[in-house]
PDB file of C-alpha atoms in Angstrom:
ATOM      1  CA  MET B   1     105.074  95.893-109.435  1.00 33.00           C
ATOM      2  CA  ALA B   2     106.202  95.756-105.834  1.00 40.00           C
ATOM      3  CA  LEU B   3     107.779  98.899-104.471  1.00 39.00           C
ATOM      4  CA  LEU B   4     110.286  99.626-101.769  1.00 37.00           C
ATOM      5  CA  ILE B   5     109.113 102.230 -99.290  1.00 40.00           C
ATOM      6  CA  GLU B   6     110.505 104.092 -96.357  1.00 42.00           C
ATOM      7  CA  LEU B   7     108.461 104.798 -93.270  1.00 39.00           C
ATOM      8  CA  LEU B   8     108.484 108.135 -91.489  1.00 30.00           C
ATOM      9  CA  ALA B   9     110.055 108.132 -88.050  1.00 29.00           C
ATOM     10  CA  THR B  10     107.177 110.060 -86.483  1.00 31.00           C
ATOM     11  CA  PHE B  11     104.315 108.172 -88.108  1.00 33.00           C
ATOM     12  CA  VAL B  12     103.980 105.348 -90.579  1.00 39.00           C
ATOM     13  CA  GLY B  13     103.390 106.871 -93.983  1.00 41.00           C
ATOM     14  CA  LEU B  14     104.284 106.033 -97.527  1.00 40.00           C
ATOM     15  CA  LEU B  15     107.159 107.944 -99.089  1.00 34.00           C
ATOM     16  CA  ALA B  16     108.555 107.989-102.617  1.00 31.00           C
ATOM     17  CA  PRO B  17     109.581 104.359-103.228  1.00 41.00           C
ATOM     18  CA  LEU B  18     112.577 102.722-104.819  1.00 43.00           C
ATOM     19  CA  GLY B  19     111.903  99.983-107.358  1.00 48.00           C
ATOM     20  CA  MET B  20     111.516  96.322-106.474  1.00 51.00           C
ATOM     21  CA  ALA B  21     110.564  93.586-108.904  1.00 58.00           C
ATOM     22  CA  SER B  22     107.380  91.532-108.662  1.00 62.00           C
ATOM     23  CA  THR B  23     109.727  88.564-108.261  1.00 74.00           C
ATOM     24  CA  ASP B  24     110.859  89.894-104.886  1.00 90.00           C
ATOM     25  CA  PHE B  25     109.715  87.809-101.929  1.00 94.00           C
ATOM     26  CA  VAL B  26     111.197  89.492 -98.803  1.00 97.00           C
ATOM     27  CA  ILE B  27     110.310  92.614 -96.814  1.00 97.00           C
ATOM     28  CA  TYR B  28     112.488  94.044 -94.037  1.00 98.00           C
ATOM     29  CA  SER B  29     112.026  96.022 -90.847  1.00 98.00           C
ATOM     30  CA  ASP B  30     115.256  98.010 -91.187  1.00 94.00           C
ATOM     31  CA  PRO B  31     115.233 100.055 -93.338  1.00 91.00           C
ATOM     32  CA  PRO B  32     111.492  99.403 -93.612  1.00 93.00           C
ATOM     33  CA  THR B  33     110.003  97.936 -96.781  1.00 94.00           C
ATOM     34  CA  ALA B  34     106.399  96.957 -97.467  1.00 95.00           C
ATOM     35  CA  LEU B  35     103.983  95.196 -99.789  1.00 96.00           C
ATOM     36  CA  LEU B  36     101.652  97.957-100.976  1.00 95.00           C
ATOM     37  CA  PRO B  37      97.964  97.897-102.027  1.00 94.00           C
ATOM     38  CA  GLY B  38      97.363  95.820-105.151  1.00 93.00           C
ATOM     39  CA  GLN B  39     100.925  94.500-105.259  1.00 94.00           C
ATOM     40  CA  SER B  40     102.168  90.928-105.124  1.00 94.00           C
ATOM     41  CA  PHE B  41     105.352  88.967-104.616  1.00 93.00           C
ATOM     42  CA  GLN B  42     106.186  85.975-106.804  1.00 91.00           C
ATOM     43  CA  TYR B  43     108.495  83.025-106.133  1.00 91.00           C
ATOM     44  CA  ASP B  44     109.082  80.425-108.832  1.00 89.00           C
ATOM     45  CA  LEU B  45     112.343  78.600-109.445  1.00 88.00           C
ATOM     46  CA  THR B  46     110.776  75.843-111.577  1.00 86.00           C
ATOM     47  CA  PRO B  47     111.887  77.448-114.892  1.00 84.00           C
ATOM     48  CA  GLN B  48     115.449  76.952-113.644  1.00 82.00           C
ATOM     49  CA  GLY B  49     114.865  73.262-112.947  1.00 84.00           C
ATOM     50  CA  ILE B  50     114.507  73.741-109.177  1.00 83.00           C
ATOM     51  CA  PRO B  51     111.217  72.382-107.720  1.00 86.00           C
ATOM     52  CA  TYR B  52     110.426  75.435-105.576  1.00 87.00           C
ATOM     53  CA  GLY B  53     107.222  77.265-106.450  1.00 87.00           C
ATOM     54  CA  PRO B  54     105.276  78.744-108.017  1.00 91.00           C
ATOM     55  CA  ALA B  55     104.039  80.798-105.074  1.00 93.00           C
ATOM     56  CA  SER B  56     102.568  84.271-104.755  1.00 95.00           C
ATOM     57  CA  LEU B  57     101.633  86.665-101.966  1.00 97.00           C
ATOM     58  CA  SER B  58      99.107  89.367-102.874  1.00 97.00           C
ATOM     59  CA  MET B  59      98.039  92.465-100.936  1.00 97.00           C
ATOM     60  CA  ASN B  60      94.624  92.762-102.516  1.00 96.00           C
ATOM     61  CA  HIS B  61      92.789  96.055-102.913  1.00 94.00           C
ATOM     62  CA  ASP B  62      90.050  94.647-100.656  1.00 95.00           C
ATOM     63  CA  CYS B  63      92.681  94.440 -97.850  1.00 96.00           C
ATOM     64  CA  ASP B  64      92.960  90.639 -97.796  1.00 98.00           C
ATOM     65  CA  LEU B  65      96.529  89.300 -97.825  1.00 98.00           C
ATOM     66  CA  VAL B  66      96.452  86.033 -99.776  1.00 98.00           C
ATOM     67  CA  LEU B  67      99.101  83.329-100.219  1.00 97.00           C
ATOM     68  CA  ARG B  68      98.918  80.894-103.131  1.00 96.00           C
ATOM     69  CA  PHE B  69     101.049  77.826-103.823  1.00 93.00           C
ATOM     70  CA  HIS B  70     100.781  75.972-107.140  1.00 92.00           C
ATOM     71  CA  ASN B  71      97.939  78.377-107.960  1.00 91.00           C
ATOM     72  CA  GLN B  72      95.891  77.194-104.966  1.00 94.00           C
ATOM     73  CA  LYS B  73      94.936  79.491-102.093  1.00 97.00           C
ATOM     74  CA  THR B  74      96.717  78.130 -99.010  1.00 96.00           C
ATOM     75  CA  TRP B  75      96.480  80.942 -96.456  1.00 97.00           C
ATOM     76  CA  ALA B  76      94.926  84.392 -95.966  1.00 98.00           C
ATOM     77  CA  THR B  77      94.481  87.033 -93.290  1.00 98.00           C
ATOM     78  CA  ASN B  78      90.698  87.056 -93.943  1.00 98.00           C
ATOM     79  CA  THR B  79      90.570  90.838 -93.717  1.00 97.00           C
ATOM     80  CA  THR B  80      88.459  91.379 -96.841  1.00 96.00           C
ATOM     81  CA  GLY B  81      86.533  94.645 -96.742  1.00 93.00           C
ATOM     82  CA  LEU B  82      87.851  95.780 -93.358  1.00 94.00           C
ATOM     83  CA  GLY B  83      89.706  98.777 -94.751  1.00 90.00           C
ATOM     84  CA  THR B  84      91.169 100.498 -97.790  1.00 88.00           C
ATOM     85  CA  ASP B  85      94.695 101.090 -99.085  1.00 90.00           C
ATOM     86  CA  CYS B  86      96.106  98.304 -96.900  1.00 96.00           C
ATOM     87  CA  TYR B  87      99.758  97.319 -96.843  1.00 97.00           C
ATOM     88  CA  LEU B  88     101.987  94.707 -95.182  1.00 97.00           C
ATOM     89  CA  THR B  89     104.965  95.530 -92.949  1.00 97.00           C
ATOM     90  CA  VAL B  90     107.185  93.842 -90.370  1.00 98.00           C
ATOM     91  CA  ASP B  91     108.330  95.840 -87.339  1.00 98.00           C
ATOM     92  CA  SER B  92     111.478  95.977 -85.197  1.00 98.00           C
ATOM     93  CA  ASN B  93     110.090  93.319 -82.833  1.00 99.00           C
ATOM     94  CA  GLY B  94     109.449  90.868 -85.664  1.00 99.00           C
ATOM     95  CA  GLU B  95     105.669  91.271 -85.812  1.00 99.00           C
ATOM     96  CA  ALA B  96     104.098  91.416 -89.273  1.00 98.00           C
ATOM     97  CA  ALA B  97     100.904  93.424 -89.750  1.00 98.00           C
ATOM     98  CA  VAL B  98      98.383  94.362 -92.413  1.00 98.00           C
ATOM     99  CA  LYS B  99      97.560  98.029 -91.819  1.00 96.00           C
ATOM    100  CA  HIS B 100      95.358 100.767 -93.258  1.00 92.00           C
ATOM    101  CA  ASP B 101      94.792 104.470 -92.622  1.00 81.00           C
ATOM    102  CA  MET B 102      98.582 104.925 -92.339  1.00 76.00           C
ATOM    103  CA  ASN B 103      99.074 102.856 -89.167  1.00 82.00           C
ATOM    104  CA  TYR B 104      95.882 101.058 -88.068  1.00 90.00           C
ATOM    105  CA  PRO B 105      96.373  97.249 -87.851  1.00 94.00           C
ATOM    106  CA  LEU B 106      93.746  94.886 -89.261  1.00 97.00           C
ATOM    107  CA  TRP B 107      95.813  91.722 -88.767  1.00 98.00           C
ATOM    108  CA  SER B 108      99.095  90.783 -87.127  1.00 98.00           C
ATOM    109  CA  SER B 109     101.230  87.668 -86.876  1.00 98.00           C
ATOM    110  CA  GLY B 110     100.940  87.925 -83.092  1.00 97.00           C
ATOM    111  CA  LYS B 111     104.542  86.996 -82.315  1.00 96.00           C
ATOM    112  CA  LYS B 112     107.044  89.493 -80.941  1.00 97.00           C
ATOM    113  CA  SER B 113     110.714  89.072 -80.091  1.00 98.00           C
ATOM    114  CA  VAL B 114     113.594  91.278 -78.982  1.00 98.00           C
ATOM    115  CA  GLN B 115     114.108  94.583 -80.760  1.00 98.00           C
ATOM    116  CA  GLY B 116     116.258  94.352 -83.847  1.00 98.00           C
ATOM    117  CA  SER B 117     116.171  93.902 -87.612  1.00 98.00           C
ATOM    118  CA  TYR B 118     113.772  91.304 -89.073  1.00 99.00           C
ATOM    119  CA  ALA B 119     112.914  89.728 -92.419  1.00 99.00           C
ATOM    120  CA  PHE B 120     109.494  88.493 -93.590  1.00 98.00           C
ATOM    121  CA  LEU B 121     109.555  86.212 -96.620  1.00 97.00           C
ATOM    122  CA  MET B 122     107.905  83.646 -98.829  1.00 95.00           C
ATOM    123  CA  GLN B 123     109.851  80.469 -98.132  1.00 94.00           C
ATOM    124  CA  TRP B 124     110.969  77.810-100.600  1.00 92.00           C
ATOM    125  CA  ASN B 125     108.331  75.390 -99.207  1.00 92.00           C
ATOM    126  CA  GLY B 126     105.400  77.664-100.059  1.00 92.00           C
ATOM    127  CA  GLY B 127     104.911  79.071 -96.576  1.00 95.00           C
ATOM    128  CA  LEU B 128     105.596  82.444 -95.002  1.00 97.00           C
ATOM    129  CA  GLY B 129     108.227  82.988 -92.334  1.00 98.00           C
ATOM    130  CA  ILE B 130     109.638  85.718 -90.092  1.00 99.00           C
ATOM    131  CA  TYR B 131     113.301  85.555 -89.082  1.00 99.00           C
ATOM    132  CA  GLY B 132     115.336  87.682 -86.731  1.00 98.00           C
ATOM    133  CA  PRO B 133     116.791  89.628 -85.255  1.00 99.00           C
ATOM    134  CA  ALA B 134     119.775  90.012 -87.575  1.00 99.00           C
ATOM    135  CA  ILE B 135     122.862  88.540 -85.901  1.00 99.00           C
ATOM    136  CA  TRP B 136     125.451  89.326 -88.588  1.00 99.00           C
ATOM    137  CA  SER B 137     125.851  91.607 -91.599  1.00 98.00           C
ATOM    138  CA  SER B 138     128.604  92.139 -94.144  1.00 98.00           C
ATOM    139  CA  SER B 139     130.979  95.007 -93.451  1.00 97.00           C
ATOM    140  CA  ASN B 140     130.380  96.903 -96.710  1.00 97.00           C
ATOM    141  CA  PRO B 141     128.242 100.067 -96.586  1.00 95.00           C
ATOM    142  CA  PRO B 142     124.716  99.859 -98.023  1.00 94.00           C
ATOM    143  CA  SER B 143     124.199 101.152-101.548  1.00 88.00           C
ATOM    144  CA  LEU B 144     121.876 104.130-101.942  1.00 74.00           C
ATOM    145  CA  ARG B 145     121.230 103.601-105.636  1.00 69.00           C
ATOM    146  CA  ASP B 146     118.602 101.394-107.246  1.00 65.00           C
ATOM    147  CA  ALA B 147     120.336  98.216-108.384  1.00 58.00           C
ATOM    148  CA  GLY B 148     118.219  98.042-111.531  1.00 60.00           C
ATOM    149  CA  ASN B 149     116.719  94.772-112.677  1.00 59.00           C
ATOM    150  CA  GLU B 150     118.592  92.457-115.012  1.00 56.00           C
ATOM    151  CA  HIS B 151     115.901  89.760-114.833  1.00 55.00           C
ATOM    152  CA  PRO B 152     112.564  91.572-114.322  1.00 57.00           C
ATOM    153  CA  ASN B 153     110.340  88.500-114.755  1.00 64.00           C
ATOM    154  CA  VAL B 154     112.594  85.762-113.391  1.00 74.00           C
ATOM    155  CA  THR B 155     112.876  84.719-109.752  1.00 80.00           C
ATOM    156  CA  THR B 156     116.479  84.704-108.572  1.00 87.00           C
ATOM    157  CA  ASP B 157     117.257  83.085-105.249  1.00 90.00           C
ATOM    158  CA  TYR B 158     118.663  85.596-102.799  1.00 95.00           C
ATOM    159  CA  VAL B 159     117.938  83.702 -99.556  1.00 97.00           C
ATOM    160  CA  PHE B 160     120.036  80.829 -98.187  1.00 94.00           C
ATOM    161  CA  TYR B 161     118.755  78.605 -95.331  1.00 97.00           C
ATOM    162  CA  SER B 162     120.315  76.799 -92.391  1.00 97.00           C
ATOM    163  CA  TYR B 163     121.606  73.295 -93.218  1.00 95.00           C
ATOM    164  CA  SER B 164     122.096  74.230 -96.889  1.00 95.00           C
ATOM    165  CA  ILE B 165     125.431  73.412 -98.518  1.00 95.00           C
ATOM    166  CA  LEU B 166     126.398  75.045-101.819  1.00 96.00           C
ATOM    167  CA  PRO B 167     129.591  74.387-103.824  1.00 96.00           C
ATOM    168  CA  ILE B 168     131.637  76.692-106.062  1.00 97.00           C
ATOM    169  CA  ALA B 169     129.139  78.739-108.118  1.00 97.00           C
ATOM    170  CA  THR B 170     126.747  81.661-107.723  1.00 96.00           C
ATOM    171  CA  ILE B 171     125.319  81.373-104.209  1.00 97.00           C
ATOM    172  CA  LEU B 172     122.785  84.230-104.192  1.00 97.00           C
ATOM    173  CA  GLU B 173     121.607  86.776-106.772  1.00 95.00           C
ATOM    174  CA  TYR B 174     119.489  89.904-106.409  1.00 94.00           C
ATOM    175  CA  LYS B 175     119.184  92.222-109.407  1.00 91.00           C
ATOM    176  CA  ASN B 176     122.756  93.380-110.163  1.00 93.00           C
ATOM    177  CA  TYR B 177     124.207  91.923-106.971  1.00 96.00           C
ATOM    178  CA  LYS B 178     125.731  88.442-106.880  1.00 97.00           C
ATOM    179  CA  LEU B 179     127.312  86.442-104.088  1.00 98.00           C
ATOM    180  CA  VAL B 180     129.748  84.067-105.756  1.00 98.00           C
ATOM    181  CA  LEU B 181     131.993  81.351-104.344  1.00 98.00           C
ATOM    182  CA  ARG B 182     134.901  81.482-106.744  1.00 97.00           C
ATOM    183  CA  ASP B 183     137.087  78.598-107.833  1.00 96.00           C
ATOM    184  CA  ASP B 184     139.864  79.782-105.513  1.00 96.00           C
ATOM    185  CA  CYS B 185     137.405  79.594-102.560  1.00 96.00           C
ATOM    186  CA  ASN B 186     137.015  83.357-102.152  1.00 98.00           C
ATOM    187  CA  LEU B 187     133.408  84.278-101.328  1.00 98.00           C
ATOM    188  CA  VAL B 188     132.750  87.538-103.185  1.00 99.00           C
ATOM    189  CA  LEU B 189     129.805  89.945-103.299  1.00 98.00           C
ATOM    190  CA  GLU B 190     129.846  91.606-106.729  1.00 97.00           C
ATOM    191  CA  ASP B 191     127.969  94.444-108.389  1.00 96.00           C
ATOM    192  CA  THR B 192     127.689  93.172-111.959  1.00 94.00           C
ATOM    193  CA  ALA B 193     126.604  96.597-113.249  1.00 92.00           C
ATOM    194  CA  THR B 194     129.795  98.332-112.124  1.00 93.00           C
ATOM    195  CA  GLY B 195     132.227  95.427-111.716  1.00 94.00           C
ATOM    196  CA  GLU B 196     132.789  96.497-108.115  1.00 96.00           C
ATOM    197  CA  ILE B 197     133.626  93.970-105.404  1.00 98.00           C
ATOM    198  CA  ARG B 198     131.459  95.112-102.511  1.00 98.00           C
ATOM    199  CA  TRP B 199     132.645  92.549 -99.969  1.00 98.00           C
ATOM    200  CA  GLN B 200     134.747  89.391 -99.828  1.00 99.00           C
ATOM    201  CA  THR B 201     136.106  86.840 -97.374  1.00 98.00           C
ATOM    202  CA  GLY B 202     139.618  86.956 -98.848  1.00 97.00           C
ATOM    203  CA  THR B 203     139.932  83.179 -98.553  1.00 96.00           C
ATOM    204  CA  SER B 204     141.867  80.926-100.908  1.00 93.00           C
ATOM    205  CA  SER B 205     142.556  77.237-101.409  1.00 92.00           C
ATOM    206  CA  THR B 206     144.244  75.217-104.123  1.00 90.00           C
ATOM    207  CA  GLN B 207     141.947  72.233-103.572  1.00 87.00           C
ATOM    208  CA  HIS B 208     138.945  73.731-105.417  1.00 88.00           C
ATOM    209  CA  ASP B 209     136.562  71.738-103.208  1.00 93.00           C
ATOM    210  CA  CYS B 210     135.188  74.534-101.043  1.00 96.00           C
ATOM    211  CA  PHE B 211     131.561  75.148-100.136  1.00 98.00           C
ATOM    212  CA  VAL B 212     129.354  77.605 -98.249  1.00 98.00           C
ATOM    213  CA  THR B 213     127.106  76.551 -95.393  1.00 98.00           C
ATOM    214  CA  LEU B 214     124.935  78.183 -92.723  1.00 98.00           C
ATOM    215  CA  ASP B 215     124.609  76.208 -89.495  1.00 98.00           C
ATOM    216  CA  ALA B 216     121.723  75.810 -87.043  1.00 97.00           C
ATOM    217  CA  GLN B 217     123.004  78.679 -84.882  1.00 98.00           C
ATOM    218  CA  GLY B 218     123.215  81.158 -87.741  1.00 98.00           C
ATOM    219  CA  GLU B 219     126.969  81.053 -88.315  1.00 99.00           C
ATOM    220  CA  LEU B 220     128.079  81.331 -91.939  1.00 99.00           C
ATOM    221  CA  PHE B 221     131.111  79.297 -93.085  1.00 98.00           C
ATOM    222  CA  VAL B 222     133.384  78.820 -96.057  1.00 98.00           C
ATOM    223  CA  LYS B 223     134.886  75.329 -95.740  1.00 97.00           C
ATOM    224  CA  HIS B 224     137.071  72.988 -97.770  1.00 94.00           C
ATOM    225  CA  ASN B 225     138.580  69.514 -97.461  1.00 88.00           C
ATOM    226  CA  ARG B 226     135.101  68.328 -96.414  1.00 84.00           C
ATOM    227  CA  ARG B 227     134.952  70.250 -93.130  1.00 88.00           C
ATOM    228  CA  ASP B 228     138.036  72.415 -92.564  1.00 95.00           C
ATOM    229  CA  VAL B 229     137.075  76.053 -91.922  1.00 97.00           C
ATOM    230  CA  LEU B 230     138.551  78.696 -94.239  1.00 97.00           C
ATOM    231  CA  TRP B 231     136.351  81.528 -92.946  1.00 98.00           C
ATOM    232  CA  ARG B 232     133.495  82.003 -90.483  1.00 98.00           C
ATOM    233  CA  SER B 233     131.200  84.926 -89.703  1.00 98.00           C
ATOM    234  CA  GLY B 234     131.790  84.536 -85.957  1.00 98.00           C
ATOM    235  CA  ALA B 235     128.189  85.281 -84.874  1.00 98.00           C
ATOM    236  CA  ARG B 236     125.985  82.591 -83.306  1.00 97.00           C
ATOM    237  CA  SER B 237     122.637  82.484 -81.526  1.00 97.00           C
ATOM    238  CA  THR B 238     119.933  80.076 -80.319  1.00 96.00           C
ATOM    239  CA  PRO B 239     119.828  76.813 -82.325  1.00 96.00           C
ATOM    240  CA  PHE B 240     116.952  76.714 -84.845  1.00 96.00           C
ATOM    241  CA  LEU B 241     116.376  77.968 -88.417  1.00 97.00           C
ATOM    242  CA  TYR B 242     118.255  80.929 -89.924  1.00 98.00           C
ATOM    243  CA  ILE B 243     118.543  82.636 -93.291  1.00 98.00           C
ATOM    244  CA  LEU B 244     121.291  84.491 -95.136  1.00 98.00           C
ATOM    245  CA  ALA B 245     119.751  87.219 -97.313  1.00 98.00           C
ATOM    246  CA  LEU B 246     121.318  89.269-100.104  1.00 97.00           C
ATOM    247  CA  ARG B 247     119.524  92.530 -99.436  1.00 96.00           C
ATOM    248  CA  TYR B 248     118.256  95.179-101.849  1.00 93.00           C
ATOM    249  CA  ASP B 249     120.968  97.588-100.626  1.00 94.00           C
ATOM    250  CA  GLY B 250     123.845  95.312-101.669  1.00 95.00           C
ATOM    251  CA  THR B 251     124.644  93.982 -98.190  1.00 97.00           C
ATOM    252  CA  LEU B 252     124.381  90.518 -96.656  1.00 98.00           C
ATOM    253  CA  GLY B 253     122.496  89.739 -93.460  1.00 98.00           C
ATOM    254  CA  VAL B 254     121.948  86.635 -91.327  1.00 99.00           C
ATOM    255  CA  TYR B 255     118.507  86.657 -89.680  1.00 99.00           C
ATOM    256  CA  GLY B 256     117.121  84.305 -87.085  1.00 98.00           C
ATOM    257  CA  PRO B 257     115.949  82.281 -85.493  1.00 98.00           C
ATOM    258  CA  GLN B 258     112.596  81.803 -87.197  1.00 98.00           C
ATOM    259  CA  ILE B 259     109.913  83.250 -84.890  1.00 98.00           C
ATOM    260  CA  TRP B 260     106.743  82.707 -86.953  1.00 98.00           C
ATOM    261  CA  THR B 261     105.622  80.636 -89.925  1.00 97.00           C
ATOM    262  CA  THR B 262     102.507  79.485 -91.758  1.00 96.00           C
ATOM    263  CA  LYS B 263     104.111  76.222 -92.846  1.00 86.00           C
ATOM    264  CA  PRO B 264     106.857  74.507 -90.795  1.00 83.00           C
ATOM    265  CA  PHE B 265     109.649  72.733 -92.666  1.00 74.00           C
ATOM    266  CA  TRP B 266     108.838  69.466 -90.865  1.00 59.00           C
TER     267      TRP B 266
END
């Protein structure tokens, strides 16, 4: 079972973690999360009729970080036997690293960017990617409680990519949090455990033809009538690939551009 950790400000050490499911597939730089020794992330949407996965990322006890797609090994850090109690993190410059002895790096992605908040994830295409810095986040405060786990053994998609277009329905889902585009075209972030609306766009339309999209500069839109804008996030950056993530703390974040990957989309 993958665990959420916090890192000490004065040195990188493991604190008492909050729970994450093995079906998680993202770690963050802020607040820091990690893949701990012996843990793995799983990504498989095929039971839901979506041809993404199965994929897994394992932080083995022998300190090798291994990626598998369709049960075949596709990538590894090749750090077997170089340390003990290794873990994977991503830092505030977007560099991922496998470390041991609290803060000693055995492997790194080797790409740095400007200081900010970054996300490291297993992508829908079976590769790994790092996106950031964050260019937009929802205005609701982060939740300090564990969201629980309604679907402990089922992958739910909580990452949305540039160029994607999704109609009225559930857009993203992470544990008890759901981002839903309602029939009236209001984009709503719900806590299904409490019934609380954590954030919303406040948009409405009688045409019932609205959709959500994230463009190549990281701007999030609610549109209707094919292309008319009902709401926009208002934050843009360098054209490339971006993600919208429904985070473990019940907030939304747009990260990008992509700064590192093991498997390009094209």
